[in-house]
Amino acid sequence: MNSVGESCTDLKRDYDQCFNRWFAEKFLKGDRSEDPCTETFRKYQRCVQKAIKEKDIPVDGVEFMGPNKDKPES
Amino acid sequence: MLFRNVFQKSVYACYLKPFLVPSLFPNNIGHTVTGSRALTKNTVKMKIWSSEHIFNHPWETVTKAAMQKYPNPMNPCVFGVDVLDRSVDTQGRLHSTRLLSTEWGLPAIAKSIIGATRTCIYVQEHSVVDPKEKTFELKSTNITFTNLISVDEKLTYKPHPQNPEKTVLTHESLISVKGVSLSSYLEGLMAKTISVNAGKGREAMEWVIMRLNTEIEELAATARGTMRAPMAAAVAGK
């Protein structure tokens, strides 16, 4: 799977591989040892946040299924 | 690898039919639709989906698959998935915020209206995995085209209460279309499209589960192969 930022795809794949392994082999089995992927995640994040700003994608704290949900004009 | 070539599928397979707003979210799974409708000024709010589906796989398998759902050949419109934030809270639950990038083809008339025949729709998703309670809950909403439509979805995966080898998925979808009143015919069309997409979503999950199991078998076969040679050498050496 690619990243929204084309240049971030390799960093994303490194992170995904690390995360999927930790998630399946540690986290889901109740092993509370620390997530070993923080450094790969940091590098990947720096790239993605830049791509999101460049593409002007309105990422934010979004309200979900509010009773009278009426989002501001995008 | 078996599955590598399926992703050559053209993104032109993603097409928004005019006046019909399909579920934008490949997460849709389910096959029963219950609807209720409320009219408010300038906005029609509809609860289209409220459904349940059972997977014949244990919760851990389904959760792992759901976490790696993309790419899959049933949802070619999703071209990007990014993790924006991830953390484990004090109760040991994993929170993730993700951005899904989807691309759609538009009817030719769109060229004269918006000047393009393809468009990207972005979806933001927040999920929580509780490994103690065995729940995986995902909430997603579109963050573009919000002046036209709002599609909110909530999916929850839990072990089947009577059979731990099965998993129950409950799915809710809330759709608000701004400034357009939908006839019951269009409501029916929307429900039908969601139902079709729901089938694809279910297929997608089965496909991912099969892919993960194949990878595990391949790894095991490789491990057996690498063990056989030194074992044979050890036996021959005796």
XYZ file of C-alpha atoms in Angstrom:
312
model
C 0.000 0.000 0.000
C 1.273 3.452 -0.810
C 1.430 6.538 1.291
C -0.460 9.725 0.449
C 2.992 11.219 0.024
C 4.662 9.266 -2.770
C 8.110 9.827 -1.309
C 6.969 8.413 2.046
C 5.997 4.971 0.754
C 9.277 3.255 1.624
C 9.285 4.730 5.125
C 5.661 3.664 5.499
C 6.476 0.087 4.461
C 9.325 -0.128 6.987
C 7.032 1.113 9.721
C 4.115 -1.147 8.687
C 6.328 -4.229 8.723
C 7.606 -3.385 12.186
C 4.157 -2.555 13.510
C 2.357 -5.596 12.060
C 4.926 -7.922 13.612
C 4.709 -6.258 17.043
C 0.919 -6.078 16.863
C 0.459 -9.794 16.035
C 3.251 -11.291 18.120
C 3.242 -9.041 21.181
C 0.333 -6.688 21.569
C -2.522 -9.093 20.760
C -0.952 -11.769 22.964
C -1.005 -9.469 25.963
C 2.725 -8.817 25.946
C 3.110 -5.286 27.234
C 6.702 -4.856 26.165
C 7.414 -1.577 24.499
C 6.629 -0.886 20.880
C 9.973 -1.200 19.037
C 8.809 0.906 16.119
C 9.009 4.432 17.577
C 12.055 5.495 15.568
C 10.716 4.220 12.230
C 7.385 5.823 13.058
C 8.997 9.182 13.746
C 10.789 9.218 10.390
C 7.653 8.140 8.559
C 5.540 10.763 10.364
C 7.838 13.645 9.476
C 7.402 12.730 5.830
C 3.629 12.219 5.979
C 2.874 15.434 7.866
C 4.815 17.349 5.223
C 2.873 15.650 2.414
C -0.451 16.389 4.117
C 0.429 20.081 4.438
C 1.536 20.229 0.817
C -1.657 18.602 -0.408
C -3.746 20.720 1.935
C -5.647 17.754 3.350
C -7.879 18.957 6.216
C -6.778 16.476 8.826
C -7.862 17.364 12.322
C -9.782 16.399 15.431
C -13.044 15.472 13.711
C -16.389 15.165 15.462
C -17.983 11.818 14.829
C -21.722 11.011 14.473
C -22.815 14.096 16.397
C -26.622 14.475 16.805
C -26.860 17.432 14.456
C -23.691 16.966 12.619
C -22.983 19.917 10.445
C -19.411 20.267 9.430
C -17.957 23.611 8.423
C -17.710 24.170 4.679
C -14.667 22.381 3.354
C 4.156 -14.093 -4.430
C 0.676 -15.213 -5.416
C -1.114 -11.988 -4.796
C 1.288 -9.426 -6.147
C -0.244 -9.080 -9.611
C -3.816 -8.375 -8.592
C -2.983 -4.766 -7.884
C -2.530 -3.967 -11.532
C -6.287 -3.402 -11.610
C -7.075 -0.024 -13.063
C -8.250 2.707 -10.751
C -10.898 3.510 -13.399
C -12.889 0.730 -11.778
C -13.792 3.328 -9.122
C -16.686 5.303 -10.488
C -19.226 7.496 -8.731
C -22.590 7.053 -10.437
C -24.448 10.324 -10.888
C -26.865 11.201 -8.073
C -26.036 7.989 -6.382
C -23.731 8.349 -3.482
C -22.267 4.957 -2.826
C -20.683 4.204 0.450
C -17.323 5.840 0.156
C -15.904 3.501 2.698
C -14.574 0.148 1.736
C -15.127 -0.848 5.323
C -18.760 -1.636 4.645
C -19.590 -5.171 5.523
C -23.023 -6.603 6.208
C -26.118 -7.680 4.484
C -29.082 -6.392 6.401
C -30.233 -2.834 6.150
C -32.448 -1.046 8.570
C -33.272 2.548 7.833
C -34.890 5.445 9.554
C -35.213 8.904 8.181
C -35.474 12.359 9.666
C -35.867 15.544 7.671
C -34.267 18.687 8.881
C -34.020 21.990 7.113
C -31.690 21.750 4.113
C -30.223 18.491 5.343
C -31.470 14.952 5.064
C -30.059 12.672 7.707
C -30.380 8.980 7.207
C -29.228 5.971 9.095
C -28.729 3.533 6.272
C -26.780 0.723 7.798
C -27.193 -1.133 10.985
C -26.002 -4.644 10.418
C -24.261 -7.661 11.780
C -21.995 -10.193 10.119
C -20.209 -13.301 11.378
C -16.740 -14.355 10.254
C -15.732 -17.987 10.712
C -12.374 -16.951 12.128
C -11.252 -16.130 15.657
C -11.101 -12.505 16.775
C -7.288 -12.259 16.674
C -7.195 -13.401 13.041
C -9.917 -10.967 12.000
C -8.304 -8.085 13.908
C -4.915 -8.688 12.305
C -6.572 -8.809 8.883
C -8.638 -5.677 9.507
C -5.472 -3.808 10.493
C -3.892 -4.790 7.161
C -7.002 -4.573 5.035
C -5.448 -2.504 2.250
C -4.482 -3.058 -0.423
C -6.939 -5.682 -1.606
C -8.430 -6.305 -5.032
C -12.012 -5.609 -3.891
C -11.261 -2.002 -2.955
C -9.170 -0.588 -5.790
C -10.236 2.979 -5.004
C -8.096 3.094 -1.875
C -4.672 4.212 -3.044
C -3.134 5.301 0.228
C -3.303 4.447 3.904
C -1.277 6.438 6.414
C -1.005 6.275 10.176
C -1.207 9.781 11.611
C -0.963 8.869 15.252
C -0.720 5.773 17.382
C -0.438 5.172 21.109
C -1.264 2.734 23.887
C -3.374 4.211 26.672
C -3.097 3.551 30.408
C -5.607 0.691 30.087
C -3.464 -1.052 27.489
C -5.682 -0.194 24.513
C -4.118 0.730 21.170
C -5.434 3.951 19.629
C -4.690 4.651 15.972
C -5.622 7.554 13.746
C -5.338 6.847 10.037
C -5.842 8.697 6.790
C -7.328 6.785 3.870
C -6.826 8.282 0.423
C -9.353 7.214 -2.181
C -9.687 8.153 -5.830
C -12.879 8.069 -7.886
C -13.933 8.568 -11.485
C -16.730 11.043 -12.095
C -19.351 11.286 -14.839
C -18.208 13.191 -17.936
C -20.458 16.132 -17.020
C -18.214 16.756 -14.015
C -15.622 18.114 -16.426
C -17.808 21.134 -17.159
C -18.662 21.629 -13.487
C -15.457 21.054 -11.605
C -13.022 20.813 -14.494
C -11.939 17.275 -13.758
C -13.173 13.732 -14.142
C -11.287 12.238 -11.252
C -11.314 13.253 -7.650
C -9.758 12.263 -4.357
C -11.831 11.757 -1.264
C -10.028 11.599 2.062
C -11.282 9.656 5.051
C -10.064 9.914 8.618
C -10.372 6.871 10.842
C -9.871 6.433 14.575
C -9.654 2.911 15.971
C -9.206 1.267 19.360
C -7.990 -2.287 19.955
C -8.570 -3.696 23.438
C -6.638 -6.973 23.672
C -8.069 -7.786 27.140
C -11.736 -7.261 26.267
C -11.120 -8.452 22.686
C -12.787 -5.575 20.917
C -11.672 -3.692 17.842
C -13.682 -0.572 17.116
C -13.186 1.688 14.111
C -14.866 5.035 13.437
C -14.380 6.826 10.157
C -15.641 9.972 8.490
C -14.913 11.842 5.252
C -12.895 15.019 5.665
C -13.275 16.314 2.123
C -16.537 17.128 0.326
C -17.990 17.789 3.750
C -20.069 20.625 2.291
C -21.865 18.050 0.150
C -21.986 14.875 2.146
C -21.051 13.369 5.447
C -20.513 9.627 5.751
C -19.788 8.379 9.250
C -19.170 4.734 9.917
C -18.603 2.667 12.999
C -17.426 -0.936 12.931
C -16.940 -3.185 15.924
C -15.316 -6.625 15.873
C -15.882 -8.897 18.875
C -15.640 -12.638 19.519
C -18.925 -14.448 18.958
C -20.569 -14.822 22.390
C -21.342 -18.529 21.835
C -18.340 -19.549 19.734
C -14.838 -18.130 20.303
C -13.727 -19.449 16.907
C -16.030 -16.916 15.267
C -16.109 -13.134 15.201
C -19.101 -10.799 15.063
C -18.896 -7.548 13.151
C -21.506 -4.879 13.909
C -21.668 -2.013 11.515
C -23.423 1.359 11.602
C -23.419 4.038 8.972
C -24.835 7.555 9.187
C -25.096 9.543 5.994
C -26.050 13.204 5.676
C -26.565 14.708 2.259
C -26.645 18.511 2.211
C -29.276 20.370 0.262
C -30.590 17.364 -1.622
C -33.846 15.625 -0.838
C -33.667 11.988 -1.747
C -36.663 10.113 -2.988
C -37.344 6.655 -1.686
C -36.116 5.317 -5.033
C -32.699 6.860 -4.477
C -32.691 5.653 -0.900
C -33.268 2.173 -2.222
C -30.434 2.592 -4.724
C -28.121 3.802 -1.989
C -29.010 0.859 0.223
C -28.405 -1.491 -2.699
C -24.982 0.031 -3.412
C -24.044 -0.205 0.241
C -25.149 -3.818 0.197
C -22.966 -4.524 -2.841
C -20.018 -2.769 -1.248
C -20.717 -4.684 1.935
C -20.265 -7.936 0.075
C -16.964 -6.630 -1.333
C -15.839 -5.625 2.146
C -16.542 -9.112 3.442
C -14.712 -10.656 0.471
C -11.816 -8.301 1.101
C -11.503 -9.490 4.707
C -11.586 -13.169 3.675
C -8.956 -12.403 1.032
C -6.655 -10.722 3.539
C -7.088 -13.599 6.030
C -6.234 -16.097 3.293
C -3.175 -14.057 2.308
C -1.909 -13.895 5.876
C -2.382 -17.663 6.334
C -0.504 -18.331 3.075
C 2.397 -16.170 4.237
C 2.554 -18.125 7.501
C 2.566 -21.455 5.615
C 5.291 -20.252 3.254
C 7.412 -19.147 6.194
C 6.921 -22.508 7.907
C 7.845 -24.391 4.729
C 11.009 -22.302 4.376
C 11.902 -22.967 7.990
C 11.396 -26.719 7.489
C 13.602 -26.589 4.377
C 16.416 -24.764 6.145
C 16.258 -27.210 9.067
C 16.278 -30.284 6.850
C 19.730 -29.649 5.348
C 21.711 -29.333 8.616
C 19.706 -32.228 10.149
C 20.518 -34.434 7.169
C 24.155 -33.423 7.428
C 24.178 -34.232 11.147
C 22.651 -37.670 10.514
C 25.084 -38.381 7.653
C 27.973 -37.284 9.870
C 27.172 -39.961 12.508
